[in-house]
Amino acid sequence: MTRERFADRFTDGLYGVGWSAVRHLPEPAAAALGRTVADVAWKRRGTGVLRLEANLARVVPDADPARLAALSKAGMRSYMRYWMESFRLPSWSADRIRDNVEIKDYHHLTDTLDAGRGVVVALPHLANWDLAGAWLARVLDIPFTTVAERLRPESLYDRFVAYRESLGMEVLPHAGGSAFGTLARRLRAGGVVCLVADRDLSASGVEVDYFGERTRMPAGPAMLAQRTGAALLPVTLWYGPEPRLYGRIHPEVEVPATGDRAAMTSSMTQALADVFAAGVAEHPEDWHMLQRLWLADLEPGGPERAARAGLDGDSPEGGTVRTPEAPKPGERT
């Protein structure tokens, strides 16, 4: 057996243990285990923790080293809370989800659907979007479609697809632009598409200002709204006392009345970034960004080199969707 194949099997086995064992622990024991794992990882000062602190330094620019350390420790606990919840979430009843999730202003979503329009829900890497998705599907009884990045090994990808489908989601594989057409059809039929949309370092990403620096975010949410007439609704999430999750559905990011497709996509994606930034600034400890985000942090050679180096992998928290081709200057809708 090759070393690579062994590593794949080992990784899949670890996740398998999590899903099979952690879900059966008593709630206090699972929470304590998550905190312990998070604290050990934080004390080791590995690459992910150091990257999280570097990212948080942009979000809280006036924080001293002690404050950044406290934020990164809380951030690791929040991240492990996401994993403990994810391992246990398939066994949660609809009543339990209802009792432990509070989403504010969700009338923006239901009113739009009642009017016969589709909805693109766009979220950053805050708190637990899977739990929010389970609330949408199982409490409000609103099915939705999302995409999942391909993970290695393939068996691990299959675990995540099965997990999210068990929560009531339709999961499409991310493969270039092939998912875009299916998502567009769901939206034109008055459905809901949910996308994690705060990180896309591919060549098709849209450059935005984020906490005073440049990064790229996916064009997909804005372009889906333009092409289908669906409403683009940003959502931010945060944790309260365990196991409560809070969130807010923000007003629609509207398609600009003028401009070509490239300009409209840029404007709408920047509007998303502004809402995401406000949510992250309000709850930085729940921002699970342990990867490079800003363009200034990429290695020489750009996003393609970063991707080859393993720096551009989306976490299993969700997936982005890329458009079949980047908008061209002067292109009309």
GROMACS .gro file of C-alpha atoms in nm:
model
  333
    1MET     CA    1   0.000   0.000   0.000
    2THR     CA    2   0.139   0.342  -0.094
    3ARG     CA    3   0.191   0.609   0.170
    4GLU     CA    4  -0.069   0.831  -0.002
    5ARG     CA    5  -0.329   0.556  -0.003
    6PHE     CA    6  -0.256   0.476   0.362
    7ALA     CA    7  -0.301   0.842   0.454
    8ASP     CA    8  -0.635   0.851   0.271
    9ARG     CA    9  -0.760   0.543   0.452
   10PHE     CA   10  -0.636   0.675   0.785
   11THR     CA   11  -0.815   1.009   0.731
   12ASP     CA   12  -1.138   0.838   0.634
   13GLY     CA   13  -1.110   0.610   0.936
   14LEU     CA   14  -1.075   0.906   1.172
   15TYR     CA   15  -1.390   1.067   1.038
   16GLY     CA   16  -1.566   0.732   1.053
   17VAL     CA   17  -1.480   0.702   1.422
   18GLY     CA   18  -1.612   1.050   1.479
   19TRP     CA   19  -1.947   0.982   1.316
   20SER     CA   20  -1.991   0.643   1.478
   21ALA     CA   21  -1.858   0.715   1.827
   22VAL     CA   22  -1.897   1.084   1.909
   23ARG     CA   23  -2.269   1.087   1.834
   24HIS     CA   24  -2.325   0.830   2.110
   25LEU     CA   25  -2.147   1.026   2.382
   26PRO     CA   26  -2.355   1.212   2.642
   27GLU     CA   27  -2.385   1.580   2.552
   28PRO     CA   28  -2.154   1.707   2.832
   29ALA     CA   29  -1.890   1.450   2.739
   30ALA     CA   30  -1.900   1.542   2.370
   31ALA     CA   31  -1.872   1.913   2.450
   32ALA     CA   32  -1.581   1.848   2.687
   33LEU     CA   33  -1.406   1.634   2.426
   34GLY     CA   34  -1.439   1.909   2.167
   35ARG     CA   35  -1.293   2.169   2.403
   36THR     CA   36  -1.004   1.939   2.494
   37VAL     CA   37  -0.915   1.864   2.133
   38ALA     CA   38  -0.939   2.234   2.049
   39ASP     CA   39  -0.716   2.337   2.339
   40VAL     CA   40  -0.454   2.076   2.254
   41ALA     CA   41  -0.448   2.191   1.891
   42TRP     CA   42  -0.425   2.554   2.002
   43LYS     CA   43  -0.133   2.485   2.237
   44ARG     CA   44   0.058   2.306   1.961
   45ARG     CA   45   0.056   2.628   1.756
   46GLY     CA   46   0.026   2.445   1.428
   47THR     CA   47  -0.015   2.599   1.083
   48GLY     CA   48  -0.394   2.628   1.111
   49VAL     CA   49  -0.381   2.810   1.445
   50LEU     CA   50  -0.112   3.050   1.327
   51ARG     CA   51  -0.309   3.121   1.009
   52LEU     CA   52  -0.626   3.180   1.212
   53GLU     CA   53  -0.444   3.435   1.427
   54ALA     CA   54  -0.299   3.608   1.122
   55ASN     CA   55  -0.647   3.630   0.971
   56LEU     CA   56  -0.796   3.757   1.297
   57ALA     CA   57  -0.530   4.029   1.308
   58ARG     CA   58  -0.699   4.180   1.000
   59VAL     CA   59  -1.044   4.152   1.155
   60VAL     CA   60  -0.941   4.302   1.491
   61PRO     CA   61  -0.651   4.528   1.393
   62ASP     CA   62  -0.621   4.692   1.736
   63ALA     CA   63  -0.589   4.360   1.921
   64ASP     CA   64  -0.265   4.300   2.111
   65PRO     CA   65  -0.096   3.956   2.113
   66ALA     CA   66  -0.282   3.846   2.425
   67ARG     CA   67  -0.618   3.937   2.271
   68LEU     CA   68  -0.533   3.759   1.946
   69ALA     CA   69  -0.427   3.449   2.140
   70ALA     CA   70  -0.754   3.452   2.334
   71LEU     CA   71  -0.952   3.494   2.013
   72SER     CA   72  -0.771   3.210   1.838
   73LYS     CA   73  -0.827   2.981   2.138
   74ALA     CA   74  -1.197   3.065   2.136
   75GLY     CA   75  -1.194   3.021   1.758
   76MET     CA   76  -1.051   2.671   1.783
   77ARG     CA   77  -1.315   2.581   2.042
   78SER     CA   78  -1.582   2.714   1.809
   79TYR     CA   79  -1.436   2.515   1.519
   80MET     CA   80  -1.431   2.193   1.720
   81ARG     CA   81  -1.784   2.267   1.838
   82TYR     CA   82  -1.882   2.267   1.472
   83TRP     CA   83  -1.728   1.922   1.432
   84MET     CA   84  -1.883   1.777   1.748
   85GLU     CA   85  -2.224   1.904   1.636
   86SER     CA   86  -2.170   1.773   1.284
   87PHE     CA   87  -2.089   1.425   1.410
   88ARG     CA   88  -2.405   1.426   1.624
   89LEU     CA   89  -2.644   1.625   1.406
   90PRO     CA   90  -2.794   1.331   1.209
   91SER     CA   91  -2.943   1.201   1.534
   92TRP     CA   92  -3.102   1.533   1.629
   93SER     CA   93  -3.480   1.549   1.600
   94ALA     CA   94  -3.659   1.837   1.430
   95ASP     CA   95  -3.780   1.952   1.772
   96ARG     CA   96  -3.428   1.964   1.907
   97ILE     CA   97  -3.309   2.162   1.606
   98ARG     CA   98  -3.601   2.403   1.651
   99ASP     CA   99  -3.517   2.450   2.019
  100ASN     CA  100  -3.148   2.516   1.955
  101VAL     CA  101  -3.153   2.740   1.647
  102GLU     CA  102  -3.283   3.096   1.628
  103ILE     CA  103  -3.266   3.267   1.289
  104LYS     CA  104  -3.369   3.630   1.287
  105ASP     CA  105  -3.550   3.803   1.000
  106TYR     CA  106  -3.616   3.484   0.807
  107HIS     CA  107  -3.921   3.656   0.660
  108HIS     CA  108  -3.681   3.782   0.391
  109LEU     CA  109  -3.660   3.421   0.276
  110THR     CA  110  -4.019   3.306   0.324
  111ASP     CA  111  -4.175   3.619   0.176
  112THR     CA  112  -3.959   3.585  -0.135
  113LEU     CA  113  -4.050   3.219  -0.179
  114ASP     CA  114  -4.418   3.297  -0.126
  115ALA     CA  115  -4.391   3.549  -0.411
  116GLY     CA  116  -4.272   3.270  -0.641
  117ARG     CA  117  -3.907   3.370  -0.668
  118GLY     CA  118  -3.609   3.148  -0.605
  119VAL     CA  119  -3.350   3.239  -0.343
  120VAL     CA  120  -2.971   3.219  -0.339
  121VAL     CA  121  -2.855   3.205   0.023
  122ALA     CA  122  -2.487   3.306   0.061
  123LEU     CA  123  -2.294   3.248   0.383
  124PRO     CA  124  -1.940   3.296   0.515
  125HIS     CA  125  -1.747   3.040   0.723
  126LEU     CA  126  -1.921   3.138   1.047
  127ALA     CA  127  -2.040   2.895   1.317
  128ASN     CA  128  -2.230   2.591   1.181
  129TRP     CA  129  -2.395   2.631   0.843
  130ASP     CA  130  -2.492   2.261   0.840
  131LEU     CA  131  -2.704   2.313   1.150
  132ALA     CA  132  -2.863   2.621   0.992
  133GLY     CA  133  -2.930   2.414   0.682
  134ALA     CA  134  -3.092   2.141   0.890
  135TRP     CA  135  -3.313   2.408   1.049
  136LEU     CA  136  -3.417   2.529   0.704
  137ALA     CA  137  -3.492   2.181   0.571
  138ARG     CA  138  -3.638   2.012   0.877
  139VAL     CA  139  -3.798   2.294   1.076
  140LEU     CA  140  -3.921   2.528   0.802
  141ASP     CA  141  -3.963   2.231   0.565
  142ILE     CA  142  -3.785   2.418   0.286
  143PRO     CA  143  -3.563   2.188   0.079
  144PHE     CA  144  -3.254   2.336  -0.083
  145THR     CA  145  -2.961   2.252  -0.306
  146THR     CA  146  -2.592   2.303  -0.239
  147VAL     CA  147  -2.260   2.188  -0.380
  148ALA     CA  148  -1.974   1.995  -0.222
  149GLU     CA  149  -1.608   2.018  -0.308
  150ARG     CA  150  -1.439   1.692  -0.396
  151LEU     CA  151  -1.243   1.561  -0.098
  152ARG     CA  152  -0.974   1.299  -0.074
  153PRO     CA  153  -1.022   1.014  -0.027
  154GLU     CA  154  -1.339   0.964  -0.233
  155SER     CA  155  -1.492   0.767   0.055
  156LEU     CA  156  -1.464   1.076   0.276
  157TYR     CA  157  -1.642   1.285   0.013
  158ASP     CA  158  -1.915   1.018   0.004
  159ARG     CA  159  -1.950   1.044   0.384
  160PHE     CA  160  -2.007   1.418   0.365
  161VAL     CA  161  -2.257   1.388   0.084
  162ALA     CA  162  -2.451   1.120   0.272
  163TYR     CA  163  -2.435   1.328   0.591
  164ARG     CA  164  -2.576   1.640   0.427
  165GLU     CA  165  -2.839   1.447   0.236
  166SER     CA  166  -2.952   1.297   0.569
  167LEU     CA  167  -3.017   1.654   0.687
  168GLY     CA  168  -3.248   1.723   0.393
  169MET     CA  169  -3.010   1.883   0.145
  170GLU     CA  170  -2.967   1.806  -0.222
  171VAL     CA  171  -2.591   1.791  -0.276
  172LEU     CA  172  -2.433   1.839  -0.617
  173PRO     CA  173  -2.069   1.756  -0.684
  174HIS     CA  174  -1.854   2.054  -0.763
  175ALA     CA  175  -1.696   1.994  -1.101
  176GLY     CA  176  -1.602   2.306  -1.293
  177GLY     CA  177  -1.915   2.482  -1.418
  178SER     CA  178  -2.135   2.174  -1.446
  179ALA     CA  179  -2.325   2.245  -1.124
  180PHE     CA  180  -2.421   2.595  -1.238
  181GLY     CA  181  -2.689   2.483  -1.482
  182THR     CA  182  -2.858   2.256  -1.228
  183LEU     CA  183  -2.859   2.530  -0.965
  184ALA     CA  184  -3.009   2.773  -1.218
  185ARG     CA  185  -3.289   2.528  -1.295
  186ARG     CA  186  -3.368   2.488  -0.924
  187LEU     CA  187  -3.385   2.864  -0.884
  188ARG     CA  188  -3.605   2.922  -1.189
  189ALA     CA  189  -3.845   2.666  -1.041
  190GLY     CA  190  -3.870   2.878  -0.724
  191GLY     CA  191  -3.625   2.674  -0.516
  192VAL     CA  192  -3.346   2.761  -0.274
  193VAL     CA  193  -2.972   2.730  -0.331
  194CYS     CA  194  -2.730   2.768  -0.037
  195LEU     CA  195  -2.362   2.842  -0.097
  196VAL     CA  196  -2.064   2.915   0.125
  197ALA     CA  197  -1.934   3.221  -0.056
  198ASP     CA  198  -1.652   3.398   0.126
  199ARG     CA  199  -1.346   3.231  -0.027
  200ASP     CA  200  -1.257   3.161  -0.388
  201LEU     CA  201  -0.896   3.201  -0.490
  202SER     CA  202  -0.947   3.058  -0.837
  203ALA     CA  203  -0.896   3.262  -1.150
  204SER     CA  204  -1.275   3.304  -1.180
  205GLY     CA  205  -1.312   3.468  -0.839
  206VAL     CA  206  -1.420   3.831  -0.808
  207GLU     CA  207  -1.177   4.063  -0.633
  208VAL     CA  208  -1.330   4.248  -0.337
  209ASP     CA  209  -1.216   4.465  -0.049
  210TYR     CA  210  -1.238   4.270   0.277
  211PHE     CA  211  -1.123   4.432   0.598
  212GLY     CA  212  -0.919   4.680   0.398
  213GLU     CA  213  -0.735   4.430   0.178
  214ARG     CA  214  -0.802   4.247  -0.148
  215THR     CA  215  -0.927   3.892  -0.171
  216ARG     CA  216  -1.143   3.692  -0.411
  217MET     CA  217  -1.493   3.563  -0.358
  218PRO     CA  218  -1.696   3.343  -0.593
  219ALA     CA  219  -1.894   3.503  -0.872
  220GLY     CA  220  -2.153   3.224  -0.868
  221PRO     CA  221  -2.406   3.366  -0.618
  222ALA     CA  222  -2.431   3.703  -0.795
  223MET     CA  223  -2.445   3.550  -1.143
  224LEU     CA  224  -2.710   3.296  -1.044
  225ALA     CA  225  -2.926   3.582  -0.916
  226GLN     CA  226  -2.873   3.781  -1.236
  227ARG     CA  227  -2.948   3.495  -1.472
  228THR     CA  228  -3.250   3.350  -1.292
  229GLY     CA  229  -3.420   3.645  -1.123
  230ALA     CA  230  -3.367   3.483  -0.784
  231ALA     CA  231  -3.311   3.695  -0.474
  232LEU     CA  232  -2.957   3.697  -0.331
  233LEU     CA  233  -2.981   3.690   0.048
  234PRO     CA  234  -2.670   3.707   0.270
  235VAL     CA  235  -2.680   3.512   0.598
  236THR     CA  236  -2.454   3.544   0.901
  237LEU     CA  237  -2.436   3.299   1.191
  238TRP     CA  238  -2.293   3.295   1.542
  239TYR     CA  239  -2.290   3.073   1.846
  240GLY     CA  240  -2.458   3.142   2.176
  241PRO     CA  241  -2.443   2.929   2.490
  242GLU     CA  242  -2.413   2.562   2.393
  243PRO     CA  243  -2.581   2.422   2.195
  244ARG     CA  244  -2.765   2.732   2.071
  245LEU     CA  245  -2.698   2.871   1.723
  246TYR     CA  246  -2.812   3.216   1.615
  247GLY     CA  247  -2.832   3.371   1.272
  248ARG     CA  248  -2.973   3.653   1.065
  249ILE     CA  249  -3.103   3.659   0.708
  250HIS     CA  250  -3.016   4.000   0.567
  251PRO     CA  251  -3.211   4.200   0.307
  252GLU     CA  252  -3.168   4.118  -0.059
  253VAL     CA  253  -2.858   4.223  -0.248
  254GLU     CA  254  -3.028   4.363  -0.555
  255VAL     CA  255  -2.902   4.347  -0.912
  256PRO     CA  256  -2.777   4.695  -1.013
  257ALA     CA  257  -3.000   4.877  -1.258
  258THR     CA  258  -2.710   4.965  -1.487
  259GLY     CA  259  -2.376   4.824  -1.591
  260ASP     CA  260  -2.253   4.523  -1.782
  261ARG     CA  261  -2.244   4.175  -1.630
  262ALA     CA  262  -1.890   4.210  -1.499
  263ALA     CA  263  -1.970   4.538  -1.323
  264MET     CA  264  -2.294   4.405  -1.175
  265THR     CA  265  -2.125   4.088  -1.052
  266SER     CA  266  -1.845   4.290  -0.894
  267SER     CA  267  -2.090   4.525  -0.721
  268MET     CA  268  -2.309   4.245  -0.585
  269THR     CA  269  -2.013   4.038  -0.465
  270GLN     CA  270  -1.868   4.340  -0.286
  271ALA     CA  271  -2.207   4.394  -0.118
  272LEU     CA  272  -2.194   4.034   0.003
  273ALA     CA  273  -1.841   4.086   0.131
  274ASP     CA  274  -1.953   4.392   0.327
  275VAL     CA  275  -2.231   4.198   0.501
  276PHE     CA  276  -1.996   3.907   0.572
  277ALA     CA  277  -1.733   4.144   0.715
  278ALA     CA  278  -1.984   4.298   0.953
  279GLY     CA  279  -2.086   3.951   1.075
  280VAL     CA  280  -1.728   3.835   1.118
  281ALA     CA  281  -1.629   4.156   1.300
  282GLU     CA  282  -1.920   4.110   1.540
  283HIS     CA  283  -1.836   3.744   1.613
  284PRO     CA  284  -1.468   3.688   1.522
  285GLU     CA  285  -1.438   3.389   1.754
  286ASP     CA  286  -1.687   3.198   1.536
  287TRP     CA  287  -1.503   3.261   1.209
  288HIS     CA  288  -1.356   2.931   1.093
  289MET     CA  289  -1.094   3.061   0.852
  290LEU     CA  290  -0.783   2.851   0.907
  291GLN     CA  291  -0.663   2.893   0.548
  292ARG     CA  292  -0.500   3.172   0.351
  293LEU     CA  293  -0.762   3.422   0.242
  294TRP     CA  294  -0.609   3.751   0.131
  295LEU     CA  295  -0.421   3.779  -0.196
  296ALA     CA  296  -0.123   3.930  -0.017
  297ASP     CA  297  -0.077   3.599   0.168
  298LEU     CA  298  -0.056   3.381  -0.141
  299GLU     CA  299   0.278   3.243  -0.250
  300PRO     CA  300   0.435   3.388  -0.566
  301GLY     CA  301   0.268   3.238  -0.868
  302GLY     CA  302  -0.088   3.328  -0.780
  303PRO     CA  303  -0.392   3.118  -0.692
  304GLU     CA  304  -0.305   2.831  -0.923
  305ARG     CA  305   0.023   2.770  -0.741
  306ALA     CA  306  -0.152   2.803  -0.406
  307ALA     CA  307  -0.406   2.542  -0.510
  308ARG     CA  308  -0.131   2.301  -0.612
  309ALA     CA  309   0.037   2.357  -0.277
  310GLY     CA  310  -0.282   2.261  -0.095
  311LEU     CA  311  -0.358   2.614   0.019
  312ASP     CA  312  -0.683   2.657  -0.171
  313GLY     CA  313  -0.883   2.363  -0.043
  314ASP     CA  314  -1.226   2.448   0.090
  315SER     CA  315  -1.305   2.301   0.428
  316PRO     CA  316  -1.579   2.040   0.445
  317GLU     CA  317  -1.810   2.307   0.588
  318GLY     CA  318  -1.944   2.373   0.241
  319GLY     CA  319  -1.871   2.445  -0.119
  320THR     CA  320  -1.864   2.728  -0.363
  321VAL     CA  321  -1.987   2.717  -0.718
  322ARG     CA  322  -1.800   2.867  -1.006
  323THR     CA  323  -1.964   2.998  -1.317
  324PRO     CA  324  -1.902   2.828  -1.651
  325GLU     CA  325  -1.680   3.117  -1.751
  326ALA     CA  326  -1.573   3.444  -1.599
  327PRO     CA  327  -1.774   3.752  -1.705
  328LYS     CA  328  -1.606   3.952  -1.977
  329PRO     CA  329  -1.590   4.331  -1.990
  330GLY     CA  330  -1.878   4.461  -2.196
  331GLU     CA  331  -2.076   4.135  -2.179
  332ARG     CA  332  -2.447   4.191  -2.150
  333THR     CA  333  -2.703   3.990  -1.960
   0.00000   0.00000   0.00000
